[in-house]
mmCIF file of C-alpha atoms in Angstrom:
data_model
loop_
_atom_site.group_PDB
_atom_site.id
_atom_site.type_symbol
_atom_site.label_atom_id
_atom_site.label_comp_id
_atom_site.label_asym_id
_atom_site.label_seq_id
_atom_site.Cartn_x
_atom_site.Cartn_y
_atom_site.Cartn_z
ATOM 1 C CA UNK C 458 86.013 111.380 115.748
ATOM 2 C CA UNK C 459 88.229 110.327 118.585
ATOM 3 C CA UNK C 460 91.788 109.351 117.717
ATOM 4 C CA UNK C 461 92.981 105.875 118.724
ATOM 5 C CA UNK C 462 96.433 107.187 119.554
ATOM 6 C CA UNK C 463 97.389 109.675 122.256
ATOM 7 C CA UNK C 464 100.672 111.486 121.942
ATOM 8 C CA UNK C 465 103.034 112.042 124.814
ATOM 9 C CA UNK C 466 103.801 115.652 125.824
ATOM 10 C CA UNK C 467 107.450 116.610 126.186
ATOM 11 C CA UNK C 468 108.866 116.257 129.666
ATOM 12 C CA UNK C 469 105.937 114.292 131.081
ATOM 13 C CA UNK C 470 106.776 112.444 134.302
ATOM 14 C CA UNK C 471 109.662 114.717 135.281
ATOM 15 C CA UNK C 472 109.879 116.603 138.553
ATOM 16 C CA UNK C 473 109.754 120.407 138.394
ATOM 17 C CA UNK C 474 113.511 120.776 138.838
ATOM 18 C CA UNK C 475 114.313 118.114 136.254
ATOM 19 C CA UNK C 476 111.691 119.531 133.911
ATOM 20 C CA UNK C 477 113.253 123.007 133.841
ATOM 21 C CA UNK C 478 116.713 121.488 133.370
ATOM 22 C CA UNK C 479 115.292 119.459 130.485
ATOM 23 C CA UNK C 480 113.716 122.571 128.944
ATOM 24 C CA UNK C 481 116.953 124.547 129.341
ATOM 25 C CA UNK C 482 119.025 121.809 127.704
ATOM 26 C CA UNK C 483 116.572 121.534 124.824
ATOM 27 C CA UNK C 484 116.643 125.311 124.354
ATOM 28 C CA UNK C 485 120.437 125.268 124.178
ATOM 29 C CA UNK C 486 120.310 122.334 121.730
ATOM 30 C CA UNK C 487 117.785 124.074 119.457
ATOM 31 C CA UNK C 488 119.768 127.324 119.416
ATOM 32 C CA UNK C 489 122.935 125.338 118.652
ATOM 33 C CA UNK C 490 121.056 123.641 115.801
ATOM 34 C CA UNK C 491 120.132 127.040 114.317
ATOM 35 C CA UNK C 492 123.791 128.057 114.479
ATOM 36 C CA UNK C 493 125.010 124.726 113.051
ATOM 37 C CA UNK C 494 122.577 124.786 110.121
ATOM 38 C CA UNK C 495 123.428 128.384 109.236
ATOM 39 C CA UNK C 496 127.152 127.789 109.760
ATOM 40 C CA UNK C 497 127.247 124.712 107.526
ATOM 41 C CA UNK C 498 125.357 126.570 104.817
ATOM 42 C CA UNK C 499 127.675 129.578 104.903
ATOM 43 C CA UNK C 500 130.902 127.543 105.023
ATOM 44 C CA UNK C 501 129.857 125.115 102.273
ATOM 45 C CA UNK C 502 128.743 128.049 100.131
ATOM 46 C CA UNK C 503 132.083 129.818 100.626
ATOM 47 C CA UNK C 504 134.077 126.651 99.942
ATOM 48 C CA UNK C 505 132.187 126.009 96.706
ATOM 49 C CA UNK C 506 132.977 129.548 95.438
ATOM 50 C CA UNK C 507 129.693 130.030 93.535
ATOM 51 C CA UNK C 508 130.089 131.405 90.043
ATOM 52 C CA UNK C 509 133.470 129.829 89.326
ATOM 53 C CA UNK C 510 131.825 126.886 87.537
ATOM 54 C CA UNK C 511 128.444 125.232 86.979
ATOM 55 C CA UNK C 512 129.248 122.724 89.721
ATOM 56 C CA UNK C 513 130.054 125.467 92.226
ATOM 57 C CA UNK C 514 126.348 126.336 92.513
ATOM 58 C CA UNK C 515 125.364 122.775 93.435
ATOM 59 C CA UNK C 516 126.806 122.611 96.997
ATOM 60 C CA UNK C 517 125.487 126.092 97.771
ATOM 61 C CA UNK C 518 121.937 125.388 96.564
ATOM 62 C CA UNK C 519 121.712 122.030 98.308
ATOM 63 C CA UNK C 520 123.113 123.346 101.595
ATOM 64 C CA UNK C 521 120.620 126.224 101.495
ATOM 65 C CA UNK C 522 117.812 123.739 100.809
ATOM 66 C CA UNK C 523 118.537 121.083 103.419
ATOM 67 C CA UNK C 524 120.986 122.466 105.997
ATOM 68 C CA UNK C 525 119.149 125.788 106.314
ATOM 69 C CA UNK C 526 115.579 125.889 104.966
ATOM 70 C CA UNK C 527 114.466 122.376 105.904
ATOM 71 C CA UNK C 528 116.050 122.648 109.349
ATOM 72 C CA UNK C 529 114.401 126.000 110.027
ATOM 73 C CA UNK C 530 111.089 124.776 108.630
ATOM 74 C CA UNK C 531 111.035 121.985 111.222
ATOM 75 C CA UNK C 532 112.387 124.025 114.136
ATOM 76 C CA UNK C 533 109.543 126.522 113.634
ATOM 77 C CA UNK C 534 107.390 124.170 115.700
ATOM 78 C CA UNK C 535 109.872 123.928 118.547
ATOM 79 C CA UNK C 536 108.729 125.580 121.765
ATOM 80 C CA UNK C 537 112.335 126.132 122.813
ATOM 81 C CA UNK C 538 114.745 128.406 121.008
ATOM 82 C CA UNK C 539 112.653 129.230 117.962
ATOM 83 C CA UNK C 540 112.390 132.948 117.065
ATOM 84 C CA UNK C 541 108.767 132.248 116.071
ATOM 85 C CA UNK C 542 107.754 130.491 119.311
ATOM 86 C CA UNK C 543 105.234 133.258 120.110
ATOM 87 C CA UNK C 544 103.522 133.064 116.702
ATOM 88 C CA UNK C 545 100.139 131.377 116.305
ATOM 89 C CA UNK C 546 100.001 127.818 115.016
ATOM 90 C CA UNK C 547 98.489 129.006 111.730
ATOM 91 C CA UNK C 548 101.373 131.450 111.237
ATOM 92 C CA UNK C 549 103.894 128.690 111.939
ATOM 93 C CA UNK C 550 102.215 126.430 109.367
ATOM 94 C CA UNK C 551 102.412 129.183 106.748
ATOM 95 C CA UNK C 552 106.087 129.807 107.522
ATOM 96 C CA UNK C 553 106.688 126.065 107.391
ATOM 97 C CA UNK C 554 105.163 125.919 103.922
ATOM 98 C CA UNK C 555 107.287 128.897 102.848
ATOM 99 C CA UNK C 556 110.456 127.165 104.062
ATOM 100 C CA UNK C 557 109.512 123.911 102.337
ATOM 101 C CA UNK C 558 108.779 125.772 99.106
ATOM 102 C CA UNK C 559 112.281 127.245 99.321
ATOM 103 C CA UNK C 560 113.622 123.707 99.871
ATOM 104 C CA UNK C 561 112.012 122.537 96.629
ATOM 105 C CA UNK C 562 113.195 125.575 94.660
ATOM 106 C CA UNK C 563 116.776 125.432 95.949
ATOM 107 C CA UNK C 564 116.994 121.635 95.563
ATOM 108 C CA UNK C 565 115.632 121.733 92.008
ATOM 109 C CA UNK C 566 118.109 124.509 91.150
ATOM 110 C CA UNK C 567 120.991 122.526 92.657
ATOM 111 C CA UNK C 568 119.904 119.437 90.709
ATOM 112 C CA UNK C 569 119.801 121.450 87.491
ATOM 113 C CA UNK C 570 123.327 122.757 88.014
ATOM 114 C CA UNK C 571 124.864 119.354 88.755
ATOM 115 C CA UNK C 572 123.124 117.776 85.752
ATOM 116 C CA UNK C 573 124.346 120.606 83.502
ATOM 117 C CA UNK C 574 127.860 120.393 84.960
ATOM 118 C CA UNK C 575 128.150 116.661 84.347
ATOM 119 C CA UNK C 576 126.700 116.989 80.847
ATOM 120 C CA UNK C 577 129.263 119.655 79.946
ATOM 121 C CA UNK C 578 132.083 117.547 81.434
ATOM 122 C CA UNK C 579 130.665 114.439 79.732
ATOM 123 C CA UNK C 580 130.605 112.558 83.028
ATOM 124 C CA UNK C 581 128.082 109.793 83.841
ATOM 125 C CA UNK C 582 125.141 110.508 86.117
ATOM 126 C CA UNK C 583 124.316 108.568 89.297
ATOM 127 C CA UNK C 584 127.816 107.129 89.381
ATOM 128 C CA UNK C 585 128.496 107.538 93.123
ATOM 129 C CA UNK C 586 126.849 106.792 96.451
ATOM 130 C CA UNK C 587 126.410 110.520 96.994
ATOM 131 C CA UNK C 588 124.447 110.953 93.780
ATOM 132 C CA UNK C 589 122.269 107.906 94.486
ATOM 133 C CA UNK C 590 121.525 109.108 98.013
ATOM 134 C CA UNK C 591 120.820 112.558 96.612
ATOM 135 C CA UNK C 592 118.221 111.194 94.203
ATOM 136 C CA UNK C 593 116.588 109.235 97.030
ATOM 137 C CA UNK C 594 116.476 112.432 99.116
ATOM 138 C CA UNK C 595 114.963 114.463 96.272
ATOM 139 C CA UNK C 596 112.353 111.770 95.583
ATOM 140 C CA UNK C 597 111.468 111.570 99.277
ATOM 141 C CA UNK C 598 111.218 115.376 99.413
ATOM 142 C CA UNK C 599 108.664 115.419 96.586
ATOM 143 C CA UNK C 600 106.640 112.634 98.235
ATOM 144 C CA UNK C 601 106.783 114.478 101.547
ATOM 145 C CA UNK C 602 105.443 117.602 99.853
ATOM 146 C CA UNK C 603 102.534 115.563 98.501
ATOM 147 C CA UNK C 604 101.914 114.272 102.027
ATOM 148 C CA UNK C 605 101.910 117.857 103.317
ATOM 149 C CA UNK C 606 99.329 118.841 100.707
ATOM 150 C CA UNK C 607 97.145 115.965 101.916
ATOM 151 C CA UNK C 608 97.360 117.338 105.477
ATOM 152 C CA UNK C 609 96.270 120.814 104.372
ATOM 153 C CA UNK C 610 93.530 119.763 101.921
ATOM 154 C CA UNK C 611 92.089 116.430 103.139
ATOM 155 C CA UNK C 612 88.503 117.312 102.164
ATOM 156 C CA UNK C 613 89.479 118.537 98.711
ATOM 157 C CA UNK C 614 91.339 115.252 98.114
ATOM 158 C CA UNK C 615 88.446 113.282 99.676
ATOM 159 C CA UNK C 616 90.646 111.483 102.183
ATOM 160 C CA UNK C 617 88.926 109.376 104.829
ATOM 161 C CA UNK C 618 91.995 109.138 107.078
ATOM 162 C CA UNK C 619 91.679 111.131 110.370
ATOM 163 C CA UNK C 620 93.576 114.418 110.512
ATOM 164 C CA UNK C 621 95.650 113.245 113.489
ATOM 165 C CA UNK C 622 96.904 110.256 111.513
ATOM 166 C CA UNK C 623 97.708 112.382 108.448
ATOM 167 C CA UNK C 624 99.791 114.679 110.659
ATOM 168 C CA UNK C 625 101.557 111.664 112.154
ATOM 169 C CA UNK C 626 102.352 110.292 108.683
ATOM 170 C CA UNK C 627 103.517 113.728 107.546
ATOM 171 C CA UNK C 628 105.819 114.129 110.549
ATOM 172 C CA UNK C 629 107.195 110.604 110.146
ATOM 173 C CA UNK C 630 107.872 111.134 106.433
ATOM 174 C CA UNK C 631 109.491 114.470 107.267
ATOM 175 C CA UNK C 632 111.843 112.760 109.702
ATOM 176 C CA UNK C 633 112.774 110.175 107.051
ATOM 177 C CA UNK C 634 113.498 112.949 104.527
ATOM 178 C CA UNK C 635 115.631 114.845 107.035
ATOM 179 C CA UNK C 636 117.642 111.742 107.920
ATOM 180 C CA UNK C 637 118.084 110.992 104.212
ATOM 181 C CA UNK C 638 119.343 114.533 103.637
ATOM 182 C CA UNK C 639 121.739 114.236 106.591
ATOM 183 C CA UNK C 640 123.271 111.037 105.198
ATOM 184 C CA UNK C 641 123.503 112.674 101.757
ATOM 185 C CA UNK C 642 125.301 115.722 103.170
ATOM 186 C CA UNK C 643 127.698 113.453 105.058
ATOM 187 C CA UNK C 644 128.373 111.415 101.916
ATOM 188 C CA UNK C 645 129.327 114.658 100.154
ATOM 189 C CA UNK C 646 132.345 114.830 102.461
ATOM 190 C CA UNK C 647 133.733 111.748 100.691
ATOM 191 C CA UNK C 648 133.557 113.281 97.214
ATOM 192 C CA UNK C 649 136.750 114.285 95.399
ATOM 193 C CA UNK C 650 135.700 117.954 95.518
ATOM 194 C CA UNK C 651 135.305 118.121 99.280
ATOM 195 C CA UNK C 652 138.327 115.979 100.106
ATOM 196 C CA UNK C 653 140.426 118.347 98.004
ATOM 197 C CA UNK C 654 138.893 121.318 99.856
ATOM 198 C CA UNK C 655 138.988 120.224 103.515
ATOM 199 C CA UNK C 656 141.520 117.980 105.211
ATOM 200 C CA UNK C 657 142.455 116.702 108.655
ATOM 201 C CA UNK C 658 140.473 117.954 111.654
ATOM 202 C CA UNK C 659 138.329 120.243 109.484
ATOM 203 C CA UNK C 660 137.171 117.275 107.389
ATOM 204 C CA UNK C 661 136.191 115.282 110.476
ATOM 205 C CA UNK C 662 134.347 118.295 111.893
ATOM 206 C CA UNK C 663 132.291 118.682 108.711
ATOM 207 C CA UNK C 664 131.545 114.952 108.705
ATOM 208 C CA UNK C 665 130.242 114.939 112.282
ATOM 209 C CA UNK C 666 128.459 118.313 112.448
ATOM 210 C CA UNK C 667 125.373 117.317 110.370
ATOM 211 C CA UNK C 668 124.577 114.632 112.953
ATOM 212 C CA UNK C 669 123.788 117.202 115.649
ATOM 213 C CA UNK C 670 120.842 118.908 113.888
ATOM 214 C CA UNK C 671 119.560 115.455 112.897
ATOM 215 C CA UNK C 672 119.485 114.333 116.543
ATOM 216 C CA UNK C 673 117.674 117.511 117.642
ATOM 217 C CA UNK C 674 115.102 117.252 114.834
ATOM 218 C CA UNK C 675 114.570 113.543 115.554
ATOM 219 C CA UNK C 676 114.049 114.319 119.245
ATOM 220 C CA UNK C 677 111.566 117.103 118.458
ATOM 221 C CA UNK C 678 109.461 114.974 116.120
ATOM 222 C CA UNK C 679 109.445 111.826 118.248
ATOM 223 C CA UNK C 680 108.582 113.800 121.402
ATOM 224 C CA UNK C 681 105.675 115.464 119.617
ATOM 225 C CA UNK C 682 104.271 112.436 117.787
ATOM 226 C CA UNK C 683 105.485 109.266 119.518
ATOM 227 C CA UNK C 684 102.419 107.211 120.477
ATOM 228 C CA UNK C 685 102.079 106.784 124.218
ATOM 229 C CA UNK C 686 99.108 104.439 124.590
ATOM 230 C CA UNK C 687 96.023 103.214 122.818
ATOM 231 C CA UNK C 688 92.637 104.682 123.667
ATOM 232 C CA UNK C 689 89.346 102.919 123.384
ATOM 233 C CA UNK C 690 86.841 104.253 120.851
#
């Protein structure tokens, strides 16, 4: 069945010189995103000092889930700067699923620790913008996982929607989840814990850094799935 939407390839319409400059800049951006995601995860984990309290595990688990695993799970499909760029598509899909499984495990663990910490401290739940955004991100992550299952097993679930559309919906939902997680990470910088940990220029750096991976991921997904024109059936 022919799809009614054609998707625009990256760099279409550019001259050869501009195209290679575009590819080089994207490669640099993707590599910088790998470094940023890993760096944020390591620094937030060190600042939280895991093991010193129940709460200390929460920032580490959530940064591993969203700053590292989700970022890497999306960048797997990047043609520029991914260590798995020479792998087959099927291998990339399997690695993507592995990364997303780690996201769910790490996020659920982080949720468990923060719930336990607030119960022990007798503090109310969902009492801040960060916690509300976090619950929205977790809910969206679960829904996105369900969407991914629909992409892999459309016949088993007896879905009549074309595969191309399911992939488009999955990618769009993934972008929404990633943007949600970015806003949630940024809101963490306004919590009492982080403001007591980082101050001045360091605080501003941590606030701005999550925006860079979000821009790269948004560019990757929109370039791969943005509809270019309608086709006749």
